[in-house]
Coordinates of C-alpha atoms in Angstrom, one line a residue:
X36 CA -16.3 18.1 24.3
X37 CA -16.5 15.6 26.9
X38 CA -15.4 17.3 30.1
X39 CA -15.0 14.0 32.0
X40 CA -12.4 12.7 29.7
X41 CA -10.4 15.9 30.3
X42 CA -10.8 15.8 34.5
X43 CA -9.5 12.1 33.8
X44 CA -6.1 13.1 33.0
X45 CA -3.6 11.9 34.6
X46 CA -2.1 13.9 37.2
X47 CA 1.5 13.4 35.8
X48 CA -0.4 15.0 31.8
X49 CA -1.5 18.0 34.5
X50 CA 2.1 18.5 35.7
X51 CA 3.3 18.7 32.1
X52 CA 0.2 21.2 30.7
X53 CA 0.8 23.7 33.7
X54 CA 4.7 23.9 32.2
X55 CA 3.1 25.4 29.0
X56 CA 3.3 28.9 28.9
X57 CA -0.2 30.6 27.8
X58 CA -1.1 31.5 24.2
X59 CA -3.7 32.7 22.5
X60 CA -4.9 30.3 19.5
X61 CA -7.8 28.1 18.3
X62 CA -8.3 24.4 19.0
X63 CA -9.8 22.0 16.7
X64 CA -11.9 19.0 18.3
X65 CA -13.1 16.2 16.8
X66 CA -17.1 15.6 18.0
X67 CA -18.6 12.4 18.2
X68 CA -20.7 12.9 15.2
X69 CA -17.8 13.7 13.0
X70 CA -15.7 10.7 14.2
X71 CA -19.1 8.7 13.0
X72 CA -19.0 9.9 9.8
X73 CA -16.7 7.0 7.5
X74 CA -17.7 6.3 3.8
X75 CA -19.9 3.7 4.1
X76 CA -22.3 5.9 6.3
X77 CA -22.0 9.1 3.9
X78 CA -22.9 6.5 1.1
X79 CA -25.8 5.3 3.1
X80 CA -27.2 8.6 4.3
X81 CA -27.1 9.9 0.4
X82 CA -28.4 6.9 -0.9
X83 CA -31.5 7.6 1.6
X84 CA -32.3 10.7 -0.2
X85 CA -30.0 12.9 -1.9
X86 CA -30.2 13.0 -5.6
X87 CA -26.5 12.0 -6.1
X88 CA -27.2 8.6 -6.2
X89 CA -29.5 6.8 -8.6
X90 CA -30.1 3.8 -5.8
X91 CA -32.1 3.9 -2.3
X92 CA -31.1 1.8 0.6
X93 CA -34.1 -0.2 2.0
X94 CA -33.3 -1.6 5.6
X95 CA -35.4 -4.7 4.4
X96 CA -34.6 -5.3 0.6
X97 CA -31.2 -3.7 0.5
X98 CA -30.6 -1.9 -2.9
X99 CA -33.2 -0.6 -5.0
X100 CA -32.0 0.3 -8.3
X101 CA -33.5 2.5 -10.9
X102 CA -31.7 0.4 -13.4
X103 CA -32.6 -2.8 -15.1
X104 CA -29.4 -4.1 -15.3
X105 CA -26.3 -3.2 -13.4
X106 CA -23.2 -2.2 -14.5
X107 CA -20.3 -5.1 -14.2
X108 CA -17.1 -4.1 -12.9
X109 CA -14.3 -6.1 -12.6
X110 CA -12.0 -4.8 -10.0
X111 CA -8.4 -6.2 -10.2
X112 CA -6.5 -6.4 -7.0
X113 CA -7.6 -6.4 -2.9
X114 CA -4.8 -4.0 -1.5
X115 CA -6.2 -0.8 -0.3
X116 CA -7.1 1.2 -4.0
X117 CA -8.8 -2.2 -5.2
X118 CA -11.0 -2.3 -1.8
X119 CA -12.3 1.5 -1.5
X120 CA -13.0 1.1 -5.4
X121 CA -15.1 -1.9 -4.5
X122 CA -16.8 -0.2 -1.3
X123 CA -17.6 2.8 -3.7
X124 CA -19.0 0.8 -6.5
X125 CA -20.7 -1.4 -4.5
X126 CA -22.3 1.0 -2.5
X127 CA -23.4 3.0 -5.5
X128 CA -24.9 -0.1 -7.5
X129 CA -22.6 -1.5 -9.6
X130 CA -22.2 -5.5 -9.7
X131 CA -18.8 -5.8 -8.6
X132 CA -16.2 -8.9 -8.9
X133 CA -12.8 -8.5 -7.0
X134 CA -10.1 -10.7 -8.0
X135 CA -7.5 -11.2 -5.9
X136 CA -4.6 -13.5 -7.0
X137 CA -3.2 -14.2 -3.8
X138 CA -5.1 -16.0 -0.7
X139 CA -6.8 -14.3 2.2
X140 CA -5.4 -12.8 4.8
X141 CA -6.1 -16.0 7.2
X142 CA -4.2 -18.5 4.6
X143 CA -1.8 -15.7 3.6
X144 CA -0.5 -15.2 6.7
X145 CA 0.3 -19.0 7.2
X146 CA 2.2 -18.8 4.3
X147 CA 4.0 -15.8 5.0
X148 CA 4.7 -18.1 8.3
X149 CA 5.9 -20.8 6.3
X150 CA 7.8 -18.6 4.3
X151 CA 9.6 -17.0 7.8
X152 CA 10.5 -20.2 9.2
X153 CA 10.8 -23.2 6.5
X154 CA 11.5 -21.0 3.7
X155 CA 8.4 -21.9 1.4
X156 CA 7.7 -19.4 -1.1
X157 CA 4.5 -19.2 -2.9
X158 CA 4.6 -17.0 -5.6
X159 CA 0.7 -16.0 -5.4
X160 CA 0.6 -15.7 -1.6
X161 CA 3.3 -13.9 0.5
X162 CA 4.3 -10.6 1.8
X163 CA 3.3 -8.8 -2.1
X164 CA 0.8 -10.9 -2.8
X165 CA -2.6 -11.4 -0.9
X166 CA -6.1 -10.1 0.9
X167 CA -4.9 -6.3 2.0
X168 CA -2.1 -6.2 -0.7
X169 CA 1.8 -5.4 0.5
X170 CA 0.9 -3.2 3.6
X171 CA -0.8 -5.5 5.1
X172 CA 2.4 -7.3 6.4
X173 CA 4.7 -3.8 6.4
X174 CA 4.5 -1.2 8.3
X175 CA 1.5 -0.2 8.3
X176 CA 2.2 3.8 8.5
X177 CA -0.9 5.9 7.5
X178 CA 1.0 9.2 6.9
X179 CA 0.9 10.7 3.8
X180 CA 2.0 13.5 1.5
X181 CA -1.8 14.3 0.3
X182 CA -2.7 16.1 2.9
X183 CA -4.0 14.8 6.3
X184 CA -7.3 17.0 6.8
X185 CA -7.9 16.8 3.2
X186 CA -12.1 15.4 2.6
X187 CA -10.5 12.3 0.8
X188 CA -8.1 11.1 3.6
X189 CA -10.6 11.8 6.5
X190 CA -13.6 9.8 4.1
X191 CA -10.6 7.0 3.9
X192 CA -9.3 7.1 7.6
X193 CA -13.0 7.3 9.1
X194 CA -13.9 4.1 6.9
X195 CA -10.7 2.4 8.9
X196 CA -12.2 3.3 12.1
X197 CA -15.7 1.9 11.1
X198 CA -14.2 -1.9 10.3
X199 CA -12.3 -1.6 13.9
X200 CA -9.0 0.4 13.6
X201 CA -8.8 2.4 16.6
X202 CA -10.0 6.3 16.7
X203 CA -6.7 7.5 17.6
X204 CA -5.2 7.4 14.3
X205 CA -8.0 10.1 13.4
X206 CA -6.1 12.4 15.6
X207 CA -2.5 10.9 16.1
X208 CA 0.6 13.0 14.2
X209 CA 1.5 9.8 12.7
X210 CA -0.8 7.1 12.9
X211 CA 0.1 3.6 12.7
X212 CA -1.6 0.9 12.2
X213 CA 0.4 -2.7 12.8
X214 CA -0.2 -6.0 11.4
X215 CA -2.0 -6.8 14.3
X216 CA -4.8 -4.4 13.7
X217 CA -4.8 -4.8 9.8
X218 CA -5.8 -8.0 9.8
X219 CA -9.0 -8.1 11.4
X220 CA -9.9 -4.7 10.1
X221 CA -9.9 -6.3 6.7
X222 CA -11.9 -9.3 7.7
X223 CA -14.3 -6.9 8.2
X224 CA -13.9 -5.2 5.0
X225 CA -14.4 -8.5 3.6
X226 CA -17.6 -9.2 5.4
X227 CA -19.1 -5.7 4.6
X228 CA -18.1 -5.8 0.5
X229 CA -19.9 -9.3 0.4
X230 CA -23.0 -8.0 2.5
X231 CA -23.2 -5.5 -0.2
X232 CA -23.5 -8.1 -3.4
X233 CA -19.3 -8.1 -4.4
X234 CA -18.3 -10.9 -5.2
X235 CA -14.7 -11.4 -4.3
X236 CA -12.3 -14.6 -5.8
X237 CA -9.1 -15.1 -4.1
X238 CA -6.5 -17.1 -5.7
X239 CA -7.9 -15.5 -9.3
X240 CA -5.0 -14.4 -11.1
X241 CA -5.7 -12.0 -14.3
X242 CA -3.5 -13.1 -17.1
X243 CA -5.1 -11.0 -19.9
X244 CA -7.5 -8.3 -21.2
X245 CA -10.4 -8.8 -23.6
X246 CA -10.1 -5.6 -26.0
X247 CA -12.1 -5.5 -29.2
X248 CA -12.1 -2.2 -31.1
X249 CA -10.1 -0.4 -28.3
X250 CA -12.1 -1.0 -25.3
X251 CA -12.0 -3.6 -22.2
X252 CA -14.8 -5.7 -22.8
X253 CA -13.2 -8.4 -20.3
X254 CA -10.6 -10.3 -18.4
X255 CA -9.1 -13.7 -18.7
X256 CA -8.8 -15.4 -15.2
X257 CA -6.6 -18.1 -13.6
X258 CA -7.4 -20.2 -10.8
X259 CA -3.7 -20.3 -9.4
X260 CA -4.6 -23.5 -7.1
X261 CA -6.2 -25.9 -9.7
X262 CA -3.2 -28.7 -10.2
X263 CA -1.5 -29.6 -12.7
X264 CA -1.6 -26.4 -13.9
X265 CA -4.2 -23.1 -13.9
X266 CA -7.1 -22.8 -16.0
X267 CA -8.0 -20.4 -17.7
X268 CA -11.4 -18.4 -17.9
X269 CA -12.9 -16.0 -19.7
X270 CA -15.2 -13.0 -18.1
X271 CA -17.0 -10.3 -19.7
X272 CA -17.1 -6.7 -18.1
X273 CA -18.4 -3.1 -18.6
X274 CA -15.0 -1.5 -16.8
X275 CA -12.3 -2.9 -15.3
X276 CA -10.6 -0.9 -12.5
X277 CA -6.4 -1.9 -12.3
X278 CA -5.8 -2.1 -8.4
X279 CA -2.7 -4.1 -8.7
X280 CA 0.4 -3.4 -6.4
X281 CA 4.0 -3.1 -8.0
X282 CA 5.4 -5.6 -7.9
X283 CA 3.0 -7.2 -10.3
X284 CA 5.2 -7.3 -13.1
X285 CA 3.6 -9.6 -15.3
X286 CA 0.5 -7.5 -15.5
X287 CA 2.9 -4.6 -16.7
X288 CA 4.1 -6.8 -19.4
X289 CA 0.7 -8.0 -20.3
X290 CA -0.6 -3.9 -20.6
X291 CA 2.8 -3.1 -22.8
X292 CA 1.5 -6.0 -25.2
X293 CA -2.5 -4.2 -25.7
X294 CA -0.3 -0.9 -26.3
X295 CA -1.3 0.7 -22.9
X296 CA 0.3 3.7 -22.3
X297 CA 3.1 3.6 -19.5
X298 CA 5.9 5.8 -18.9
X299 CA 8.7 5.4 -16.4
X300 CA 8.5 6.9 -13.5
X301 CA 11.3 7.8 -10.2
X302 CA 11.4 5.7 -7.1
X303 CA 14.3 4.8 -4.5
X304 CA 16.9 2.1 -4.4
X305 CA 19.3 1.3 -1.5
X306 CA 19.3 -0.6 1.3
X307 CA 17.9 -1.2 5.1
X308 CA 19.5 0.1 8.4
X309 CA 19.3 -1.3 11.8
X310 CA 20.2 -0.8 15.3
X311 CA 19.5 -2.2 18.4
X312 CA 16.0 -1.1 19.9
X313 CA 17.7 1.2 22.7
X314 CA 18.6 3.9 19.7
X315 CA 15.9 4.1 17.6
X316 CA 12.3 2.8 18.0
X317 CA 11.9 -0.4 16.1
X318 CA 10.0 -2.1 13.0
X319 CA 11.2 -6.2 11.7
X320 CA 13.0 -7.1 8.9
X321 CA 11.2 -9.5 6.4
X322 CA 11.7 -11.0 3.2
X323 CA 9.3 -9.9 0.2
X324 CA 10.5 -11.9 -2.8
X325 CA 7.8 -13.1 -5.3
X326 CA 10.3 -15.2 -6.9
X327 CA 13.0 -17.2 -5.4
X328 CA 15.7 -16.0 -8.0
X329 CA 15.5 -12.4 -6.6
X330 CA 15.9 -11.3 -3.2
X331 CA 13.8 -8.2 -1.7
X332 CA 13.4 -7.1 1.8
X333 CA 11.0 -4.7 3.4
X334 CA 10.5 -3.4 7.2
X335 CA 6.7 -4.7 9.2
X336 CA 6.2 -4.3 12.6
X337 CA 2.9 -5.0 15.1
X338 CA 0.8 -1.4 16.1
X339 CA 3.2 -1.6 19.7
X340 CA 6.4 -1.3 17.7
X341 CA 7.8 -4.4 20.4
X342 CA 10.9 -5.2 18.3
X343 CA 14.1 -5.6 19.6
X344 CA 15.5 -3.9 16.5
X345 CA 15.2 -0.7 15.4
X346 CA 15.4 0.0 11.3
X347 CA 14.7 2.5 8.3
X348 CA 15.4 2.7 4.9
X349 CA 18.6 4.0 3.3
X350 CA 17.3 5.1 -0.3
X351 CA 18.6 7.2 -2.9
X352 CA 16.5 8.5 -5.6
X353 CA 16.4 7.1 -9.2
X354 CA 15.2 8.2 -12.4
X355 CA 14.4 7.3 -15.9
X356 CA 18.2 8.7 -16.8
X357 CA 19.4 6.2 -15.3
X358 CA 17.3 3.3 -16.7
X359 CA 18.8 3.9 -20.3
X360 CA 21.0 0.5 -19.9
X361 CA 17.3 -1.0 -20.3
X362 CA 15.8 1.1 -23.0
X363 CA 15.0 -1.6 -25.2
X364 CA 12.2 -2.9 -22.4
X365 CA 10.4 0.6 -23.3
X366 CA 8.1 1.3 -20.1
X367 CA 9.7 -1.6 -18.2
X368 CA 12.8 0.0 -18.2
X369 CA 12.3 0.6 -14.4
X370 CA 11.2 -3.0 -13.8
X371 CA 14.3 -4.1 -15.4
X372 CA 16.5 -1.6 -13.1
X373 CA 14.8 -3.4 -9.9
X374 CA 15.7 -6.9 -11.2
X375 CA 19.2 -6.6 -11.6
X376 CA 19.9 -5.2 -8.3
X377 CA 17.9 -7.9 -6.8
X378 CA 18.9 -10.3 -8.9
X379 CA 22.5 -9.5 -7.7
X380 CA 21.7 -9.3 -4.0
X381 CA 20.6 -13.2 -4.2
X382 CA 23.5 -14.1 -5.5
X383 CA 25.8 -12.0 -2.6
X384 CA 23.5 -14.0 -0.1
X385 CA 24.6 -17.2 -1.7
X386 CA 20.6 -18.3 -2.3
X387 CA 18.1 -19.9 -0.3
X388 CA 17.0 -16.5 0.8
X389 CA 19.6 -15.1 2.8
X390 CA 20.7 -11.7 2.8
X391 CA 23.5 -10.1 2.2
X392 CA 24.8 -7.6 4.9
X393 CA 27.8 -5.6 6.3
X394 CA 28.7 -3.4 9.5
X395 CA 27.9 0.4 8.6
X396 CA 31.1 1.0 9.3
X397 CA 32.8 -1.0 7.4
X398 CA 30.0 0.2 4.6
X399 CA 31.9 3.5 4.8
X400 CA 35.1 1.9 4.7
X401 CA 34.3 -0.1 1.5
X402 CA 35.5 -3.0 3.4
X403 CA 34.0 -6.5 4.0
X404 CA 33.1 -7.4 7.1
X405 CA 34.9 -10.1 8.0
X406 CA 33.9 -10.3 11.9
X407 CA 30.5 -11.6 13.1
X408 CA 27.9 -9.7 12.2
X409 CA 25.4 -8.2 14.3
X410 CA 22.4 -10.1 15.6
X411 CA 19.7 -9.4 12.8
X412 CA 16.1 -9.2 12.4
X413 CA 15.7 -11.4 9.7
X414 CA 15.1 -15.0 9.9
X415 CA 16.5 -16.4 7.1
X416 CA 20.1 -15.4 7.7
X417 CA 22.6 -13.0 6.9
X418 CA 26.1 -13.6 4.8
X419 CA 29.4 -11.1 5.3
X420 CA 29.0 -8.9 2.0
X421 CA 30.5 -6.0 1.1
X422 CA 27.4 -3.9 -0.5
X423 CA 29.4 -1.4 -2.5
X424 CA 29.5 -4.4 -5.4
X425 CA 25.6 -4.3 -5.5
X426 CA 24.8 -1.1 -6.8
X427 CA 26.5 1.6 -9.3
X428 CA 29.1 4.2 -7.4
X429 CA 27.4 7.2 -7.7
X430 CA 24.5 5.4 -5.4
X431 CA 26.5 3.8 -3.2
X432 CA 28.5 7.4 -2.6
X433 CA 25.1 9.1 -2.1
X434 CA 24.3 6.2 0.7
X435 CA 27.9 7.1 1.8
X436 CA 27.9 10.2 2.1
X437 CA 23.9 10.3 3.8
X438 CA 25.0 8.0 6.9
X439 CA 27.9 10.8 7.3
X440 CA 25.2 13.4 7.7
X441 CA 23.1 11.1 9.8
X442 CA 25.7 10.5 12.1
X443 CA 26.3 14.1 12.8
X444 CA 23.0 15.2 13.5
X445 CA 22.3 11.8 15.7
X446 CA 26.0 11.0 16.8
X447 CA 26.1 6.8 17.4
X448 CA 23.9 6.3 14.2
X449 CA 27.3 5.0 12.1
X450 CA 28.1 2.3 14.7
X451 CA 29.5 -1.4 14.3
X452 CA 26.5 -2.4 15.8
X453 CA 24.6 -1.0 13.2
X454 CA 23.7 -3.5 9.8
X455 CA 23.0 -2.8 6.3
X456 CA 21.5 -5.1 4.4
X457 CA 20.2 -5.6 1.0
X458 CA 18.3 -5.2 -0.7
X459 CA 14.9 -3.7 0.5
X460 CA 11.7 -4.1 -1.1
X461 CA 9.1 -1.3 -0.7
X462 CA 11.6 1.4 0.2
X463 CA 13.9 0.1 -1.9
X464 CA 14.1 -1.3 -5.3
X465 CA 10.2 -1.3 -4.8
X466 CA 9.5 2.0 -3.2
X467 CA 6.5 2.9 -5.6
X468 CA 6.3 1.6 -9.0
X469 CA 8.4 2.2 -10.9
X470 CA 6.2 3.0 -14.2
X471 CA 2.6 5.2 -14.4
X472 CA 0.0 4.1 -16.3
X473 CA -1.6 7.0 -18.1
X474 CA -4.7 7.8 -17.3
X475 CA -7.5 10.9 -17.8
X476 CA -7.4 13.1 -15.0
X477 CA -11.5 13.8 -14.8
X478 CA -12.3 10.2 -15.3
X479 CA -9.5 8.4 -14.3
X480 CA -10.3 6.0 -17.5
X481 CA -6.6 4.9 -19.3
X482 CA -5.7 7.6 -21.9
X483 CA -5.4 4.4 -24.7
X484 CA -7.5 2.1 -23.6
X485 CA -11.3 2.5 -23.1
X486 CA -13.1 0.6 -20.1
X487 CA -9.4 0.2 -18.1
X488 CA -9.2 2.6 -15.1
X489 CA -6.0 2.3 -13.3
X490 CA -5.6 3.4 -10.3
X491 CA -3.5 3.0 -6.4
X492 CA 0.6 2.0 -6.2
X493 CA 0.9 -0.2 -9.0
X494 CA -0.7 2.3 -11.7
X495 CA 2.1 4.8 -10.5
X496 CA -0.2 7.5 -8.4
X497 CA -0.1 6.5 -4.8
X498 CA 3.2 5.3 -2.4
X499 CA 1.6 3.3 0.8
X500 CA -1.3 2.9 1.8
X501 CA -3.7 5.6 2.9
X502 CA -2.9 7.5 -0.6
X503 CA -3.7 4.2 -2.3
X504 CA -7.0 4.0 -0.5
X505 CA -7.6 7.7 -1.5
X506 CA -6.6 6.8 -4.7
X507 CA -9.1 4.0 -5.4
X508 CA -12.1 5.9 -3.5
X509 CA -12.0 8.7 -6.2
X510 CA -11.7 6.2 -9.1
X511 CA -14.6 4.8 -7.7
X512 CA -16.4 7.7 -7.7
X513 CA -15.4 8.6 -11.2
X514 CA -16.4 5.4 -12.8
X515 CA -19.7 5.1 -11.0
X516 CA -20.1 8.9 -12.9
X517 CA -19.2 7.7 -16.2
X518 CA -21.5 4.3 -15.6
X519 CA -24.5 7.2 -14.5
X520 CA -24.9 5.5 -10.6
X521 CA -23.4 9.0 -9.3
X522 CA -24.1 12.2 -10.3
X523 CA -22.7 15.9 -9.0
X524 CA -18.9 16.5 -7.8
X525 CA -17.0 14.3 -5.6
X526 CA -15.4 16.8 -3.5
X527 CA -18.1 19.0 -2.4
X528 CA -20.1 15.2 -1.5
X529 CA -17.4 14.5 0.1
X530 CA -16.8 18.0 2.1
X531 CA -20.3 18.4 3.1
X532 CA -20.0 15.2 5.9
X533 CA -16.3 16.7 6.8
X534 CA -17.9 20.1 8.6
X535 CA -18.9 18.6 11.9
X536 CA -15.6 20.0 13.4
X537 CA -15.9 21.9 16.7
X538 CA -13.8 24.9 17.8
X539 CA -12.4 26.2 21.5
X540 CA -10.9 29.5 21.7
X541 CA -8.7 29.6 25.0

């Protein structure tokens, strides 16, 4: 414990602390050594000598390998469950390729610009699709519902800290990182994955899966800039890790058609809140359509949360009961759900990407607003709507009937100054996906299709992005077992780097 940084206080922190009234009790600390210990350095130190790994790291010739040839992996997607995949892999041997359909995050965030201002979609690169996947431009919360002291999350937020997020989110009770920080915390990534021997394509757009005899044996690539049109490429693989996010629907259908087994699965529908900043502390409004015949809307903000507005999402849980309208698209069922809804909110917005939107007032009056509407995050415009023709009754009741209950635990919450609009993207029609890809739970390999190991949001077992990242770090893990560069359990690996904690009785 550094006693300097606790006599640097301020005096006002002091004032507060001698309020406290005295209690017996344990402190946990974080010591420098444990904040020091991210994946990449746990993968170095084993690779140095534990048994574990079938590689040593040489600080001249990199990777020595015990194997002849490496194992190539294909990893298919760059958001957080594609990228700790690929660290893991990489650092344990494997000859990894990353494909990434969408552009980097330096070209991806002009064309989420261009997108703001001119209204230029590109279907391949915007706020879904890119380097860093859909968090990258959201909000960028780290919490999840995995556990925070868990050996996987600390492995995955140490790892964050090592490519430049800062060390308070290791100890914050909700840490946040903005769009801001993401971005050159992922250049980073970037730099260290091709440092290690990945190879990473941007703008490389998976359109199908080699199978012979019920096993991956490749991937068919498309480079999504070649004019007139994309051409195609064939590549041979040992595995292929599925990293993509949800709202890759095309590589849904494409699974459905090798017979992959999917399943519905719940997620949220509604629509997004705001207020003015002064009543509730603030993230943006921005559009996340990948195609310009469906409109979707999602929350971001920077890591100072600087907004003028102030917004959350107003969701109501879904489930595969209610996707029986859609039955006949089997596991897309869900997919199907999602498109109607957003479908239908393009058309309430009149096109051209505005957004339909009413008072939340005159939400629980089932009226239209027929005043000017409040002043709005988003860009692209809003248009007078009366939301209870966008969804079904029994959700718009439930939305009903939650901003009642709001409103009488935080009195001011149903105000006319308050806007709905829909609909909303990731905690929306988009919250998770909205189908699971099976999978084995030991090896993480598809339960119907050998050599495919899906894994993060769009497989179905993560929501945002720190359990996405946990997600694809153990599927690294596993696949590097079953391709024999990792040997011995994950978690105890894991564990033994996580006991550096110090203790204070007071």
């Amino acid at each position: 414990m550094d006693v300097k940084k606790i006599l640097n206080i301020e005096p006002r922190a002091w004032d507060f602390i001698a309020r406290l009234e005295p209690k017996l009790g344990v402190v946990e600390y974080m010591t420098e050594e444990k904040l020091a210990v991210d994946l990449v350095s746990m993968l170095n130190v084993s690779s140095k000598g534990s048994n574990n790994v079938l590689g040593i790291r040489d600080t001249h010739s990199g990777m020595i390998y015990r194997q002849q040839k490496k194992p190539r992996v294909a990893v298919i997607g760059s958001g957080p469950s594609g990228l700790f995949a690929s660290l893991v892999l990489g650092e344990l041997g494997a000859e990894v390729t990353l494909l990434e359909r969408g552009q980097p995050v330096e070209q991806r965030g002009r064309d989420i610009g261009a997108l703001a201002v001119r209204r230029i979609l590109q279907p391949e690169s915007n706020f879904c699709f890119g380097e860093g996947g859909a968090g990258t431009w959201s909000d960028g919360k780290l919490m999840t519902r995995i556990g925070k002291n868990t050996d996987g999350v600390q492995a995955v937020m140490k790892t964050f800290v090592h490519f430049g997020a800062p060390p308070n989110i290791l100890v914050d009770g909700k840490p946040h990182l903005g769009t801001d920080k993401l971005v050159p915390l992922l250049r980073k990534f970037r730099h260290h994955l091709r440092e290690l021997g990945v190879t990473i394509r941007f703008n490389a757009r998976v359109d199908d899966l080699i199978v012979e005899d019920g096993q991956v044996k490749g991937i068919v690539v498309s480079d999504v800039e070649l004019q007139p049109g994309p051409a195609s490429q064939k590549l041979a693989f040992d595995a292929v890790v599925m990293a993509v996010g949800h709202s890759a629907r095309d590589t849904y259908s494409m699974l459905w058609q090798h017979n992959v087994d999917m399943s519905p699965k719940s997620f949220a529908v509604g629509l997004r809140i705001e207020h003015p900043q002064e009543l509730i502390n603030s993230i943006q409004v921005v559009l996340t359509s990948t195609n310009p015949s469906e409109l979707c809307i999602n929350g971001m903000s920077f890591s100072r949360r600087a907004s003028k507005w102030a917004n959350s999402a107003l969701v109501v849980t879904v489930s595969s009961h209610d996707f029986k309208p859609f039955q006949s698209h089997g596991p897309l069922a869900g997919v199907e759900f999602q498109r109607q809804f957003e479908r239908r909110a393009a058309m309430m917005g009149g096109g051209n990407f505005v957004v339909p939107a009413q008072c939340v007032t005159d939400f629980i009056s089932n009226r239209l607003s027929v005043t000017t509407l409040p002043p709005s995050s988003y860009r692209l415009g809003v248009r007078p709507s009366n939301l209870h023709e966008l969804f079904p009754p029994y959700i718009t009741e439930a939305l009903q009937e939650s901003l009642i209950m709001i409103d009488r635990e935080m009195p001011g919450f149903v105000s006319s100054k308050a806007l709905l609009h829909g609909v909303e993207v990731c905690f929306q029609t988009r919250t998770s996906s909205p189908l699971q890809i099976s999978r084995h739970g030991e090896t993480y390999e598809s339960t119907s299709l050998r050599g495919l190991y899906p894994t993060g949001e769009g497989a179905g077992y993560a929501g945002g992005i720190l359990s996405a990242a946990v997600d694809g770090m153990y599927c690294g893990f596993a696949l590097a077992k079953q391709l024999s560069l990792f040997h011995g359990d994950i978690e105890p690996f894991l564990g033994k780097t996580q006991k550096q904690t110090g203790f204070i009785k007071y």
